Each structure stands twice: as structure tokens, then as C-alpha cells.
Short mmCIF file of C-alpha atoms and ligand atoms in Angstrom, two decimals:
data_model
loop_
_atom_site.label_atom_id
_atom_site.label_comp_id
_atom_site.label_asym_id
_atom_site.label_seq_id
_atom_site.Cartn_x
_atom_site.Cartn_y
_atom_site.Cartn_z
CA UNK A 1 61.82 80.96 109.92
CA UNK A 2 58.62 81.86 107.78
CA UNK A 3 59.17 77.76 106.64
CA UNK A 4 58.87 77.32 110.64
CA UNK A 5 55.58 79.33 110.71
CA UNK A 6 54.14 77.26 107.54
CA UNK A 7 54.74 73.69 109.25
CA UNK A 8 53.63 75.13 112.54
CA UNK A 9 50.28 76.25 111.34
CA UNK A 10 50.19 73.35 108.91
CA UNK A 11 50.29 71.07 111.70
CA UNK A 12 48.16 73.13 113.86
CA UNK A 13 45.23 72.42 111.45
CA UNK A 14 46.45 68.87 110.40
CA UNK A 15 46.14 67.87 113.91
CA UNK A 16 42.84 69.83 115.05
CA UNK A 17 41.19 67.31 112.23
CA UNK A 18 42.66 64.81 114.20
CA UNK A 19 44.73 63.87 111.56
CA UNK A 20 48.53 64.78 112.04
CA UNK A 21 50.56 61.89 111.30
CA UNK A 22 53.46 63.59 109.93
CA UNK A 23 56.94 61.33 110.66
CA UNK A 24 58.46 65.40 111.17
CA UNK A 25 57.85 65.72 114.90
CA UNK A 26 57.77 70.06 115.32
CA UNK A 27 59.20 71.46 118.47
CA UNK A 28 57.73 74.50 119.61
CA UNK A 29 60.16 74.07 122.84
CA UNK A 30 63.51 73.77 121.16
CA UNK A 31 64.89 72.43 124.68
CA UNK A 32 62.51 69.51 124.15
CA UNK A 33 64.69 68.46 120.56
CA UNK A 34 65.73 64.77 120.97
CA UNK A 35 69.59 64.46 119.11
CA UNK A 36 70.06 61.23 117.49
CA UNK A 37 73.50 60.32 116.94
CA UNK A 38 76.78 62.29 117.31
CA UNK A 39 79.41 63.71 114.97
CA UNK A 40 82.37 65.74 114.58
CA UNK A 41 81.79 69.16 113.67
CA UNK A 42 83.31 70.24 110.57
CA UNK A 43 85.24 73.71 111.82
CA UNK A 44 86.76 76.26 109.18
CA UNK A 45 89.00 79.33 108.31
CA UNK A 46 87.60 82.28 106.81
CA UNK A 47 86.78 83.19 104.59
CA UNK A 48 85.38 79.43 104.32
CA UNK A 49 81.86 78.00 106.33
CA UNK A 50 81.12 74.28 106.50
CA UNK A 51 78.72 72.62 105.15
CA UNK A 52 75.16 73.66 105.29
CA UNK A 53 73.14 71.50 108.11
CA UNK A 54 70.40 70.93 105.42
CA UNK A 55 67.76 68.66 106.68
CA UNK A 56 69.78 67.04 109.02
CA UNK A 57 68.50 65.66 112.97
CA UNK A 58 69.40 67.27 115.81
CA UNK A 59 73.09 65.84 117.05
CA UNK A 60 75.86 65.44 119.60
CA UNK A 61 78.06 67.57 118.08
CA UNK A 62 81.38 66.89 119.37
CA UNK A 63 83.51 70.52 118.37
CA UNK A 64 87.05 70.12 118.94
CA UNK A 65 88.75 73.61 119.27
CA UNK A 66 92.79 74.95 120.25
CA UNK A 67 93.69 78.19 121.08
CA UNK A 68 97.18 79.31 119.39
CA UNK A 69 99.42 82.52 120.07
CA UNK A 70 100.86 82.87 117.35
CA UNK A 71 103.07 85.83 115.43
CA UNK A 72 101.41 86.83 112.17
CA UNK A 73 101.44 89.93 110.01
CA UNK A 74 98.91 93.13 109.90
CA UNK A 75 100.03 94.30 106.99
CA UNK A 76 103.59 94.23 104.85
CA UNK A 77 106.06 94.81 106.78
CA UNK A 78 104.25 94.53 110.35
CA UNK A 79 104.31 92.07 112.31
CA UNK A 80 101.58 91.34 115.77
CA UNK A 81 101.31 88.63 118.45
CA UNK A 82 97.87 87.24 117.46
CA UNK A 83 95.72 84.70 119.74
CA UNK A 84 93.70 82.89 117.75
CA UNK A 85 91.09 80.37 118.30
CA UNK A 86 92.22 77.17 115.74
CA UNK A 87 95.34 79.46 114.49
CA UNK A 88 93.25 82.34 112.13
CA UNK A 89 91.62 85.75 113.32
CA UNK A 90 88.70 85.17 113.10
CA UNK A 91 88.57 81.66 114.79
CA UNK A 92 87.30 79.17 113.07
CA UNK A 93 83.80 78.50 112.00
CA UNK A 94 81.41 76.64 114.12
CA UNK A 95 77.84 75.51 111.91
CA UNK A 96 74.96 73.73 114.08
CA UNK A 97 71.53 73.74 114.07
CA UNK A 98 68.99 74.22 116.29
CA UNK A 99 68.76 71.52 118.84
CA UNK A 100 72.19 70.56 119.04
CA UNK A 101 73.99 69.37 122.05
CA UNK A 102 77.57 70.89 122.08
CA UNK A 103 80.25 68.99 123.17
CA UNK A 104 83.01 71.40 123.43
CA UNK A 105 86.37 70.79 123.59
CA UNK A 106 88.61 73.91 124.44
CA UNK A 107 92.77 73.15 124.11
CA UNK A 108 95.18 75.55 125.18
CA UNK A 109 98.13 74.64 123.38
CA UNK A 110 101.14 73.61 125.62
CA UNK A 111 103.31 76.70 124.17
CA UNK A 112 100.98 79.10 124.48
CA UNK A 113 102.18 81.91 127.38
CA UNK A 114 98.38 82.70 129.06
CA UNK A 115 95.21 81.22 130.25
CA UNK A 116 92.25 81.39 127.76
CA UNK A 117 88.40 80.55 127.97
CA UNK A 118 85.53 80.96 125.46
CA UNK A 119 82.06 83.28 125.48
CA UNK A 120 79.64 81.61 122.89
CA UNK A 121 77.06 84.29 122.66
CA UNK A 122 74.50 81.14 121.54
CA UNK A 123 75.37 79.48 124.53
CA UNK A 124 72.40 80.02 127.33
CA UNK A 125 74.16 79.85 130.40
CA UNK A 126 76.70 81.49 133.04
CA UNK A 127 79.25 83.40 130.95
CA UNK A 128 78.45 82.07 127.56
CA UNK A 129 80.27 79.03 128.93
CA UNK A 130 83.05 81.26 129.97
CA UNK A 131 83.00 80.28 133.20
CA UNK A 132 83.14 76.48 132.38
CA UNK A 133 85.90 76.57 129.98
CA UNK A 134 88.77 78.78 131.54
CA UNK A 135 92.07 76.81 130.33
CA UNK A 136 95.76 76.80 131.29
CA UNK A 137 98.42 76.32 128.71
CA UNK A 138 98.57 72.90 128.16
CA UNK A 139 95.32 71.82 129.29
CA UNK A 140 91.90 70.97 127.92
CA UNK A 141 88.38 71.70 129.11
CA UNK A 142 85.11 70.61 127.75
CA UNK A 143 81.94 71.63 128.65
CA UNK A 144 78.21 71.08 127.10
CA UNK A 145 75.19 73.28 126.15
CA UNK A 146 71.84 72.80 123.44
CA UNK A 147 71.88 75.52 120.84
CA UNK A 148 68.09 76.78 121.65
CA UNK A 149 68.19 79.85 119.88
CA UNK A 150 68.36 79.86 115.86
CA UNK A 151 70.78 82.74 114.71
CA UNK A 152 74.27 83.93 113.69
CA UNK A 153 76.13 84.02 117.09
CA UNK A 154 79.55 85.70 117.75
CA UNK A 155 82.29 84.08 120.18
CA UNK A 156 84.88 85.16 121.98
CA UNK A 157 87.70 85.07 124.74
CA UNK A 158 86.02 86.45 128.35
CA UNK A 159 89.20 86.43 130.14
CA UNK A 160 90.60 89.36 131.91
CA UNK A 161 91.95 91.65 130.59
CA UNK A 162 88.69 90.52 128.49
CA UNK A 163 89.49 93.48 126.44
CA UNK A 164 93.19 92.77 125.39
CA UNK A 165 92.27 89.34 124.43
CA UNK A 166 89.52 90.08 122.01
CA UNK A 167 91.60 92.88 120.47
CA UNK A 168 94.69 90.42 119.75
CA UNK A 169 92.01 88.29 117.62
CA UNK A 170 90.13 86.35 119.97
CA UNK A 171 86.58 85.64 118.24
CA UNK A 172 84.67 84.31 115.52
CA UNK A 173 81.16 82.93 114.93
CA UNK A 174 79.23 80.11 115.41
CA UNK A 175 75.54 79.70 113.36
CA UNK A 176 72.68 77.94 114.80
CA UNK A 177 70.65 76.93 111.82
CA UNK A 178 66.90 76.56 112.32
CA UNK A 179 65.52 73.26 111.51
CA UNK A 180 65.61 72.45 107.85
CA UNK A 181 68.82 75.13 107.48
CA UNK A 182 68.85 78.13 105.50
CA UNK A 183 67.89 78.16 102.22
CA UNK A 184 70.21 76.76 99.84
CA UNK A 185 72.57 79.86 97.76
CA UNK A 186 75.13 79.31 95.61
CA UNK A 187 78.21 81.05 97.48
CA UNK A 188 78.67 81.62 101.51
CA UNK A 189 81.63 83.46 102.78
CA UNK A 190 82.85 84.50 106.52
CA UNK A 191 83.51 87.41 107.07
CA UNK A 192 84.70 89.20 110.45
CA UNK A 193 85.50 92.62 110.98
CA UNK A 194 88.60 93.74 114.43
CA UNK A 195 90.10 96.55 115.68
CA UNK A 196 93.87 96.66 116.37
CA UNK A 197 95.54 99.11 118.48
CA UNK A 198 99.67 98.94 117.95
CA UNK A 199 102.41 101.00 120.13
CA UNK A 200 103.75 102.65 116.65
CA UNK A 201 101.25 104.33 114.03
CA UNK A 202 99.72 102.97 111.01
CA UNK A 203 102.69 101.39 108.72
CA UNK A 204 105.39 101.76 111.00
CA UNK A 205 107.30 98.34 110.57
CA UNK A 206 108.66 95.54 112.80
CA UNK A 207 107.12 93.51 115.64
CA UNK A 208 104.41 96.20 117.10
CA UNK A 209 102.87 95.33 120.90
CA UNK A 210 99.45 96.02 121.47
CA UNK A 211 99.03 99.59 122.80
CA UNK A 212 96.33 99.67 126.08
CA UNK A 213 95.66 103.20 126.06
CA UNK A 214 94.76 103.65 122.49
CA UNK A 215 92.48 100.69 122.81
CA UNK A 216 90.67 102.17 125.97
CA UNK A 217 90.48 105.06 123.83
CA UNK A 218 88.91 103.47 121.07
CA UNK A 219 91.28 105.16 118.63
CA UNK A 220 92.37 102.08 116.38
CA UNK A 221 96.05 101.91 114.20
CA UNK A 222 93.63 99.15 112.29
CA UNK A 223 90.20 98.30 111.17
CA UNK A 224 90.81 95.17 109.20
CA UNK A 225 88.10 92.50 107.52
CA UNK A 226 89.74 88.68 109.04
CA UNK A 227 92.64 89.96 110.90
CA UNK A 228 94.81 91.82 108.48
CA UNK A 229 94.56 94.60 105.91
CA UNK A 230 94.54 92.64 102.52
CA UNK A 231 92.86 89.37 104.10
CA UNK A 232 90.60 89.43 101.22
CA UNK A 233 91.46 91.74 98.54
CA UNK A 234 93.84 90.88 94.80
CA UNK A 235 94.21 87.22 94.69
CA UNK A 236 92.40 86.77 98.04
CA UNK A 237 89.14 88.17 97.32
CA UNK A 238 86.28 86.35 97.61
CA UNK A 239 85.12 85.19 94.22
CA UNK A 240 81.43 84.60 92.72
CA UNK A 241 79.57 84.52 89.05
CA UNK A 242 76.67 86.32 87.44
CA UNK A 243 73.82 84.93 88.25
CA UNK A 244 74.81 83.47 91.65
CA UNK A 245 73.48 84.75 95.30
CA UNK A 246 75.68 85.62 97.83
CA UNK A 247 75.42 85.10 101.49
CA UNK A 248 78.05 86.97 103.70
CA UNK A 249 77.89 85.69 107.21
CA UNK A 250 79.40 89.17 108.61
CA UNK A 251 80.55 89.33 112.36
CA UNK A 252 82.48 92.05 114.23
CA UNK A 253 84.30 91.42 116.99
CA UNK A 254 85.16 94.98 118.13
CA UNK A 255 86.42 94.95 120.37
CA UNK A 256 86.00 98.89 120.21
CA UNK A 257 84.29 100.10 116.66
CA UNK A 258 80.70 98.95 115.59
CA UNK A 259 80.79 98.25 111.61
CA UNK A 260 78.86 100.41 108.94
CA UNK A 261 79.04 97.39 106.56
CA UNK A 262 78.05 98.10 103.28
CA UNK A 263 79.41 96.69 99.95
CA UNK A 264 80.18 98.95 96.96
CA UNK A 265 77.52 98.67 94.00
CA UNK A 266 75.50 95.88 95.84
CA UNK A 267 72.70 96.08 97.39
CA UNK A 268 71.69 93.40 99.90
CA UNK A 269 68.59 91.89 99.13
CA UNK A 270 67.93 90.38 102.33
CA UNK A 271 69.33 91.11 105.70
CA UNK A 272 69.01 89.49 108.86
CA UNK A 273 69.74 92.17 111.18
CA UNK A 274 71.78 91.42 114.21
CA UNK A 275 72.14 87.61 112.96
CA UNK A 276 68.41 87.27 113.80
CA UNK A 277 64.92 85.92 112.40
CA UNK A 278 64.06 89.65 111.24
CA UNK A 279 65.02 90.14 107.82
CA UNK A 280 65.07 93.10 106.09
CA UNK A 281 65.12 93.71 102.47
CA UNK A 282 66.84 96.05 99.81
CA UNK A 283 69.90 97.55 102.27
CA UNK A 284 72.44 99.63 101.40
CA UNK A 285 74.46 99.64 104.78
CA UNK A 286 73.85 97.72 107.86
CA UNK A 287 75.25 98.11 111.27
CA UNK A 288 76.93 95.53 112.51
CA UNK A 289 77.38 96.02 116.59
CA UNK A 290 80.88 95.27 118.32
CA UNK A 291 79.90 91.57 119.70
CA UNK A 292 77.58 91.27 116.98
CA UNK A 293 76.56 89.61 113.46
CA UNK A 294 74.37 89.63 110.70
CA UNK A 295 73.73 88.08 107.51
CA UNK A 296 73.06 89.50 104.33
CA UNK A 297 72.31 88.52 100.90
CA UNK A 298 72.49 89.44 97.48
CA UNK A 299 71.85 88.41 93.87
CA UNK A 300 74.93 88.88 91.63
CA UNK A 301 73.86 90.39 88.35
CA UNK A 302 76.97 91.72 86.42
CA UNK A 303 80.81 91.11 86.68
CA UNK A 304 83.71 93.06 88.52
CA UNK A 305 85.46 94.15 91.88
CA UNK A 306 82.99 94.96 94.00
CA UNK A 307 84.68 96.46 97.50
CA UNK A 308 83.44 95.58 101.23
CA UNK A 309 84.31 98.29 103.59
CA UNK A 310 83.14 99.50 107.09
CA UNK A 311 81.81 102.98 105.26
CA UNK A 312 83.28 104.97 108.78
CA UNK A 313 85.13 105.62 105.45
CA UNK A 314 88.76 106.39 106.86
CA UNK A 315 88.67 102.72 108.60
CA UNK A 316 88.47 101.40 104.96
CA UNK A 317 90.96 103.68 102.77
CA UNK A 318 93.19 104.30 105.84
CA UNK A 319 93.12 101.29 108.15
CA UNK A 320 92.20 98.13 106.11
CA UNK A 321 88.59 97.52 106.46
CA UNK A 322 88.43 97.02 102.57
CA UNK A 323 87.59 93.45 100.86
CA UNK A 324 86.83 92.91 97.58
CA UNK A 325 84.24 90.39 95.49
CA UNK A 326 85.40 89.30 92.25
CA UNK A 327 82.43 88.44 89.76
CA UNK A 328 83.10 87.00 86.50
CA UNK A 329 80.64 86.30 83.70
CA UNK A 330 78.35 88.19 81.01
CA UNK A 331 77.68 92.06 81.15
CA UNK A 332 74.47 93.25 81.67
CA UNK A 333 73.95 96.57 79.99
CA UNK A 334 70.59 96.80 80.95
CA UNK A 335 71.82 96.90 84.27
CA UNK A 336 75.41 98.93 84.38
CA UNK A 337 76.56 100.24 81.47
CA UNK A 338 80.38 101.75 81.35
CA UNK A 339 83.74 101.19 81.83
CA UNK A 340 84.92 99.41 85.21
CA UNK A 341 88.81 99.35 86.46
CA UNK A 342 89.47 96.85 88.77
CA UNK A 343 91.32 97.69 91.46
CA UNK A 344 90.32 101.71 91.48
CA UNK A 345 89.53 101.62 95.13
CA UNK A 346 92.57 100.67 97.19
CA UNK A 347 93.89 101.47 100.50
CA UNK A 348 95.53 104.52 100.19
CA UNK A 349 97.88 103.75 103.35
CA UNK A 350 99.41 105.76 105.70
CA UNK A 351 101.99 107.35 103.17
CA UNK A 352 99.45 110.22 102.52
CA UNK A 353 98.11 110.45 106.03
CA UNK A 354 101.46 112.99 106.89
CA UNK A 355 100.98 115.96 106.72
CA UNK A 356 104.09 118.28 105.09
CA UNK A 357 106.52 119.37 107.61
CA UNK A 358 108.53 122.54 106.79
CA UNK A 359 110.77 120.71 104.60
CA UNK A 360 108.23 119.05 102.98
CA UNK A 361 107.99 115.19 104.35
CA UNK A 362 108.60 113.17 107.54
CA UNK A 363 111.98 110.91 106.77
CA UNK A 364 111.14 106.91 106.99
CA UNK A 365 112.42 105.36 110.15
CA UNK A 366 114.52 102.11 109.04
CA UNK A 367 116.64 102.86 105.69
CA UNK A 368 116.80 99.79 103.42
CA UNK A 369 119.99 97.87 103.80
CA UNK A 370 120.16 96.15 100.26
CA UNK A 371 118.73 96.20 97.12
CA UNK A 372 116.52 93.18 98.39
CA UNK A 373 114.80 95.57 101.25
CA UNK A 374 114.67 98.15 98.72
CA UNK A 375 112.73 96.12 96.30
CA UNK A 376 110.51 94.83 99.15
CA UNK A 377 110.21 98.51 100.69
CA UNK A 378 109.47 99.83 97.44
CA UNK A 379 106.49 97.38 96.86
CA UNK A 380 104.75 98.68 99.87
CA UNK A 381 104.68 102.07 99.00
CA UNK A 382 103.55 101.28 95.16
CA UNK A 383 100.57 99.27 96.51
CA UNK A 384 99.62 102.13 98.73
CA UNK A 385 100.46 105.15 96.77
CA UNK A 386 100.75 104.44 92.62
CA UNK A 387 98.94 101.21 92.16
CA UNK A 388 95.44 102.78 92.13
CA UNK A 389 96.13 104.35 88.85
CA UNK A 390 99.29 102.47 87.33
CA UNK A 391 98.33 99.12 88.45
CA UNK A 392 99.18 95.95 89.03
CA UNK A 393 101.55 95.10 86.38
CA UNK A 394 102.45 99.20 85.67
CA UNK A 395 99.90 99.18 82.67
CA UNK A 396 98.36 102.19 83.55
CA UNK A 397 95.16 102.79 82.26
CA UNK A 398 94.23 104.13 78.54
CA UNK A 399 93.91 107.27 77.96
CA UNK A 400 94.29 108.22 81.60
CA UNK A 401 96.93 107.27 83.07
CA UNK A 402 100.48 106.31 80.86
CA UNK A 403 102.32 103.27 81.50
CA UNK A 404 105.16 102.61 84.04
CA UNK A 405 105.85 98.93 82.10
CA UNK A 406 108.13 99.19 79.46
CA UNK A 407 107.73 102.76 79.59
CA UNK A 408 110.26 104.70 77.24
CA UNK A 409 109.56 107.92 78.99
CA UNK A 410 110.61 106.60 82.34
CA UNK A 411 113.79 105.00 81.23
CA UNK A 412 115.08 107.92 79.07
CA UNK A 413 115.77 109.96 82.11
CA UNK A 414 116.05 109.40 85.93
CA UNK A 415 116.05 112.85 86.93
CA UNK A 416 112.67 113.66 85.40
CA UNK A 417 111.10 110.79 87.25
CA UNK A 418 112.44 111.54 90.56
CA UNK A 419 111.16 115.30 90.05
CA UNK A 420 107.45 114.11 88.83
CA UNK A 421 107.32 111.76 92.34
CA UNK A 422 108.81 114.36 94.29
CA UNK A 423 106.71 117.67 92.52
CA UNK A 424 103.98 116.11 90.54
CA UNK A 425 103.40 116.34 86.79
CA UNK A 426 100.47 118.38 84.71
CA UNK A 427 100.71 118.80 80.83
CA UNK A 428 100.74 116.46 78.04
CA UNK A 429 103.35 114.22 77.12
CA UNK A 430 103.96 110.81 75.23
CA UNK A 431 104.56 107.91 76.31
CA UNK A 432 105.54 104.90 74.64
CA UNK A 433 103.77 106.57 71.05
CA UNK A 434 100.37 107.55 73.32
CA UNK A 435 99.77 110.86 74.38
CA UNK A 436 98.31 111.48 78.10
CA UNK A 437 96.77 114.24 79.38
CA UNK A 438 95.92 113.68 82.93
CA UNK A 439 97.61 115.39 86.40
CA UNK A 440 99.87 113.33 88.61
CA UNK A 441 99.73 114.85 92.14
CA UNK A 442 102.87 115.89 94.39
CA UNK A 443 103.72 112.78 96.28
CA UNK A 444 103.88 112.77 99.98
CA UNK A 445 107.14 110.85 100.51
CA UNK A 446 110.57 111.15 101.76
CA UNK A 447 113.43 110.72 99.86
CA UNK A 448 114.48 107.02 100.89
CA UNK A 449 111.05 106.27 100.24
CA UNK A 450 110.96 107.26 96.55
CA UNK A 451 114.38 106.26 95.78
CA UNK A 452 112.68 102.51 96.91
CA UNK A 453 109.74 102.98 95.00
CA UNK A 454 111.37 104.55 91.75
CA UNK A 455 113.86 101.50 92.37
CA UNK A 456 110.73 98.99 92.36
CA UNK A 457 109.59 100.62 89.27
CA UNK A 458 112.67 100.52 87.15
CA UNK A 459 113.25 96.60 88.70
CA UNK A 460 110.20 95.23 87.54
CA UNK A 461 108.49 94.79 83.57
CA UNK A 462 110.83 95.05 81.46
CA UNK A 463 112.17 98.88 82.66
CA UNK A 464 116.17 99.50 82.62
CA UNK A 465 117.16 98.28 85.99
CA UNK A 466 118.14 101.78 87.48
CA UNK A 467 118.70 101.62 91.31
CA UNK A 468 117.78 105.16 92.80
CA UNK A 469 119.50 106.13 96.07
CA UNK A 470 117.95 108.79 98.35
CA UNK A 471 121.33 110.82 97.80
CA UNK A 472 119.97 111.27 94.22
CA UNK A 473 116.32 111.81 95.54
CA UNK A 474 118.03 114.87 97.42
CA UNK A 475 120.05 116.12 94.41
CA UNK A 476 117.07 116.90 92.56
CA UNK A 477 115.20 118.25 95.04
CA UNK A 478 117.86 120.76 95.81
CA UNK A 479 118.60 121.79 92.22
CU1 LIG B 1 92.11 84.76 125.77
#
């Protein structure tokens, strides 16, 4: 924008000398940008944005765009009817620029069950074009509007109940570049914030239907960065190096929560707030509005995880809205010094969330039929209750928390590890020739449950092979 400003009052003088002979031809009415040309817009899946516009004319832009219901999971273990626009929650990613006619092409694919229709919040115009573009199953609509406006825009499904549809994953964003584009940075990533409401709680498994009431009361079973918890953490976090800048085009499409959007040991350089010309500078959290955007960048200066979350802090360690940044290269010890565990802040899932019940724990739901299911059941729980300080690979950390891999300590007796999962463990003791010192809380988890995880455990690097049953969970515990 402040480039617009310079060429505007460049030209202003230019020309009052009678002089202005500049081949760039500036718009002050953007309604009054001629396109030359047309092309196909280049549409993408987060966490992915096309191509920058860069100094490219004003086009037809012909954008080409199916709706797909489609199952998918929300996290292990739980599955959801999404509705997606182009077959990912968020929808794909629309890029224009400023003086672009839209040629949009809405398909409702032939299997899908409902009639759909599209809100483009840069759209000027009845509905957002909602009202042009309502589609049956198995039909197409297209309808055309210039992108006036520069600015990150969100879109969305606007058909009743308008609600239900943006909550099963309806929306994404579309950017109207001004003219020139952005300024040039070395990474971009899309990022899109939902709330999901299911019929069972947090972590229950199997197919889950979307749950009215809780959505009308706002009281979401999810808060998840691009439609499911995990979207973008481990091997699907975003990635960037030292010395790069970052721009995060952020959206939220509610349709319930606004986003506190902040992004741990960053601090964003620039914002535009609301996906707008204003940009702020050196912010620590900013609010991202259901139905809204912004953009916001920052200068990369030393390596590690660095974690995205809605800081409404329970949405992040409780109901997904966690993502993480990987950044590789040189440390800076002028700017952090200290150690740094990747992987230190993770979800802690819904396995803590219960409280104890007279007996102690709530009993899981589904048993695990077979080994397979208890492997599978048992990797769940280690991701949300022992991977924070065991690990990945059951490394554990030095000198704070022992080993699970290879562990001698674990495979000399089964007993002892059942009672440390189901009573905790303070005091020193050795493990595999290193001594730790550190306090292993009581775990809140019923007996299937840890005979799955302690059956994960003993399955995996290079431990013993023990398979734990919940009938010797129970034996210990009622020693
Ligand atoms: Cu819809």
C-alpha cells in the first residue's frame, strides 16, 4: 500500500509539470482497471498458496472450484463427515490481485448429498455471490465479480443451516493482492483456524455426527489449525530457515470462537490486522475474528519448534489448535541462549481432562480386539500422555527424563511398570547405567488403557515384546 501512496503522489507531481508519461497507467478507481488477457487460477491446499501475482496485469481469472463431502479424520481414531470446498478444510486457496475479473466456477459434485453455494467476503455484491452461486448436487454455477478491494478475504458456504455448513469445514481464503503484489518473502504458508462440535466428547472414537446444540452453544469438542488436530505439527509442520521471513496468511472460519493467534517465541514483525492495509508492527498476539483474516510476518532468527496456538490456551493443549514451525540452521546465542526440546509442548489430549471417579478412572468405551488395535490404541494415548517427556522414539531426555527405548529397567519387571503408570514414580533410580532423578506423575487412565499403552511401549525399540492385558493392569492395582 505505502508503494501505492509513492506512485500516486509521484504521479501527482509528474503530471502537474505536465510531464507524466509513465507506460504504468495508476487507478485511483479500482473499478476503472482494464484486464488484459485471461488465465486459470492456480488454486491450492493448505498449508500451500500459489504463486505470488508479482507485477502481473489485471486478468480474467477463470477459478474453477468443486465442493466434496467427504469422510476424513479429526484426530486418531475419529472419524467426521467433512464438506470441503476442492476436498481439504480449509478450501483451497484462491490468489488475485486487485482488478481482477472472477470467473467463478462452483461444482457440486454429483455424489455429494446437499445443495451448496459460496460467500466470498471480497466479493462486492448481494450475498458475497451467495445468492448467484447456490448449486445442486451435480450441477455447476458460475458467476462473475472485479476484486476492488486489496486484502486477505475469507470465504465460505451461506447456505442454511449457514451455520452447520461452515462448522463441517466449509471456508477458506481468497487474497486480493494490490497492484505490484506483496512484497516478495522467502516462505508463505495458509493457515486456517475451525471449530468442531461432535455428538461424543473430545477423543471418543468412531464416526462422530456433528452435535447442533453444542455448536449453538459455542462450546466446541475441537479447535483445530486446517481441519484436524495434528494438521501441521511432527512431520507436517510447516518448515523454514534462519534467516528467512515468514508470512502466515491466517484465517478463521469460526464458525463460533474468534482466534487469539499468537506463535510461541516469535514475535510478528508486521501485522496486517483484519487482512487489511493497516499494519501493525512488533505483535505478540493478534485477534483473528470468526469470518475473519490477517496476515502477519516475521523474521526467523534462530532454529527450533516454534508452536502456533489460539492462546484461549485450553483450545490449544486440549482441543488441537496447536501447529508447529520447524527452523533449521545456525544458533544465535546472542539471541537465545539454552537448551531447546523439540516437541515439549504437545497436546495433552483428553486422557487428563477426567477427573478421578471414586475408583480412580473412567473405563475406555471400545476394548481393543487384537494385538493390532492394541498397538494402534496404545499409540494414541503415548502421543497424548508420555510423548511430551519420553518422546518420539522413547529416548527420553538426559538427565530428566530416563529412557523407555531399550530400557533395561522397563523390561526387568512388568509389575513395576504397570504400578509407576498406574501410581506414579518419585526417587532415584538407574536406568540403562544413568541415574534419574525427576517425578513421574500418577497417570489418569483406566486399566485397558495402560495395558495398550504399556503394550505399545514394550512393542516398539528394541523392548522385550511383553503384551499387557487389563486383567494384569487390575492385579496390581488390587495388590
Ligand atoms: Cu454448504
Amino acid at each position: 500500500m505505502k508503494s501505492i501512496l509513492k506512485i500516486l503522489s509521484i504521479a501527482l507531481i509528474l503530471s502537474a509539470y505536465g510531464c507524466f508519461k509513465s507506460k504504468k497507467k495508476v487507478h485511483t478507481n479500482t473499478e476503472d482497471i482494464p484486464v488484459h488477457r485471461e488465465m486459470k487460477a492456480e488454486l491450492t491446499s493448505p498449508p500451500n498458496v500459489p504463486r505470488p501475482v508479482g507485477e502481473r496485469k489485471a486478468k480474467k481469472l477463470i477459478v474453477e472450484m468443486e465442493i466434496l463431502e467427504k469422510e476424513g479424520e479429526l484426530t486418531d481414531g475419529v472419524r467426521y463427515v467433512f464438506w470441503t470446498f476442492g476436498g481439504t478444510v480449509p478450501g483451497s486457496f484462491i490468489r488475485t490481485r486487485v482488478g481482477d475479473e472472477v470467473e467463478f466456477h462452483l461444482q457440486n459434485h454429483p455424489d455429494n448429498k446437499l445443495p451448496h453455494n459460496i460467500d466470498l467476503h471480497a466479493v462486492t455484491g448481494p450475498g458475497g455471490g451467495a445468492e448467484s452461486s447456490f448449486v445442486a448436487p451435480g450441477h455447476e454455477k458460475v458467476f462473475s465479480f472485479k476484486t476492488l478491494n486489496p486484502g486477505l478475504y475469507v470465504y465460505h458456504c451461506a447456505t442454511a443451516p449457514v451455520g452447520m455448513h461452515i462448522a463441517n469445514g466449509m471456508y477458506g481464503l481468497i487474497l486480493v493482492e494490490p497492484d505490484g503484489g506483496l512484497p516478495i518473502v522467502d516462505k508463505e504458508y495458509y493457515i486456517m483456524q475451525g471449530d468442531f462440535y461432535t455428538k461424543g466428547a473430545n477423543g471418543e472414537r468412531g464416526l462422530q455426527p456433528f452435535d447442533m446444540q453444542k455448536a449453538v452453544d459455542e462450546n466446541a469438542d475441537y479447535v483445530v489449525f486446517n481441519g484436524n488436530v495434528g494438521a501441521l505439527t511432527g512431520d507436517n509442520a510447516i518448515t523454514a530457515k534462519v534467516g528467512e521471513t515468514v508470512r502466515l496468511f491466517v484465517g478463521n472460519g469460526g464458525p463460533g470462537l474468534v482466534s487469539s493467534f499468537h506463535v510461541i517465541g516469535e514475535i510478528f514483525d508486521k501485522v496486517h490486522i483484519e487482512g487489511g492495509d493497516l499494519i501493525n508492527e512488533n505483535v505478540q498476539t493478534t485477534m483473528i475474528p470468526a469470518g475473519g483474516a490477517a496476515i502477519v510476518e516475521f523474521h526467523v532468527n534462530v532454529p527450533g519448534t516454534f508452536i502456533l496456538v489460539d492462546h484461549s490456551i485450553f483450545r490449544a493443549f486440549n482441543k488441537g489448535a496447536l501447529a508447529m514451525l520447524k527452523v533449521e540452521g545456525e544458533e544465535n546465542e546472542n539471541i537465545y541462549t539454552g537448551e531447546q526440546y523439540d516437541g515439549i509442548y504437545l497436546p495433552e489430549g483428553p486422557g487428563i481432562q477426567e477427573m478421578p471417579t471414586t475408583d480412580g478412572v473412567v473405563e475406555s468405551e471400545i476394548p481393543a480386539q487384537n494385538f493390532e488395535e492394541q498397538m494402534k490404541f496404545g499409540k494414541q494415548i503415548y502421543m497424548q500422555t508420555c510423548f511430551a517427556c519420553h518422546q518420539a522414539e522413547g529416548q527420553g531426555i538426559p538427565n530428566a527424563f530416563p529412557p523407555l527405548a531399550n530400557s533395561d529397567y522397563l523390561n526387568a519387571d512388568v509389575n513395576r511398570a504397570i504400578d509407576i503408570v498406574l501410581n506414579g514414580k518419585t526417587g532415584e533410580i538407574t536406568v540403562n547405567g544413568q541415574k534419574y532423578n525427576s517425578v513421574m506423575t500418577r497417570q489418569m487412565l483406566s486399566s485397558e488403557e495402560i495395558a495398550n499403552v504399556l503394550t505399545y511401549v514394550y512393542n516398539n525399540w528394541d523392548n522385550n515384546k511383553t503384551v499387557v492385558t487389563s486383567e494384569m493392569v487390575n492385579k496390581v492395582k488390587n495388590k
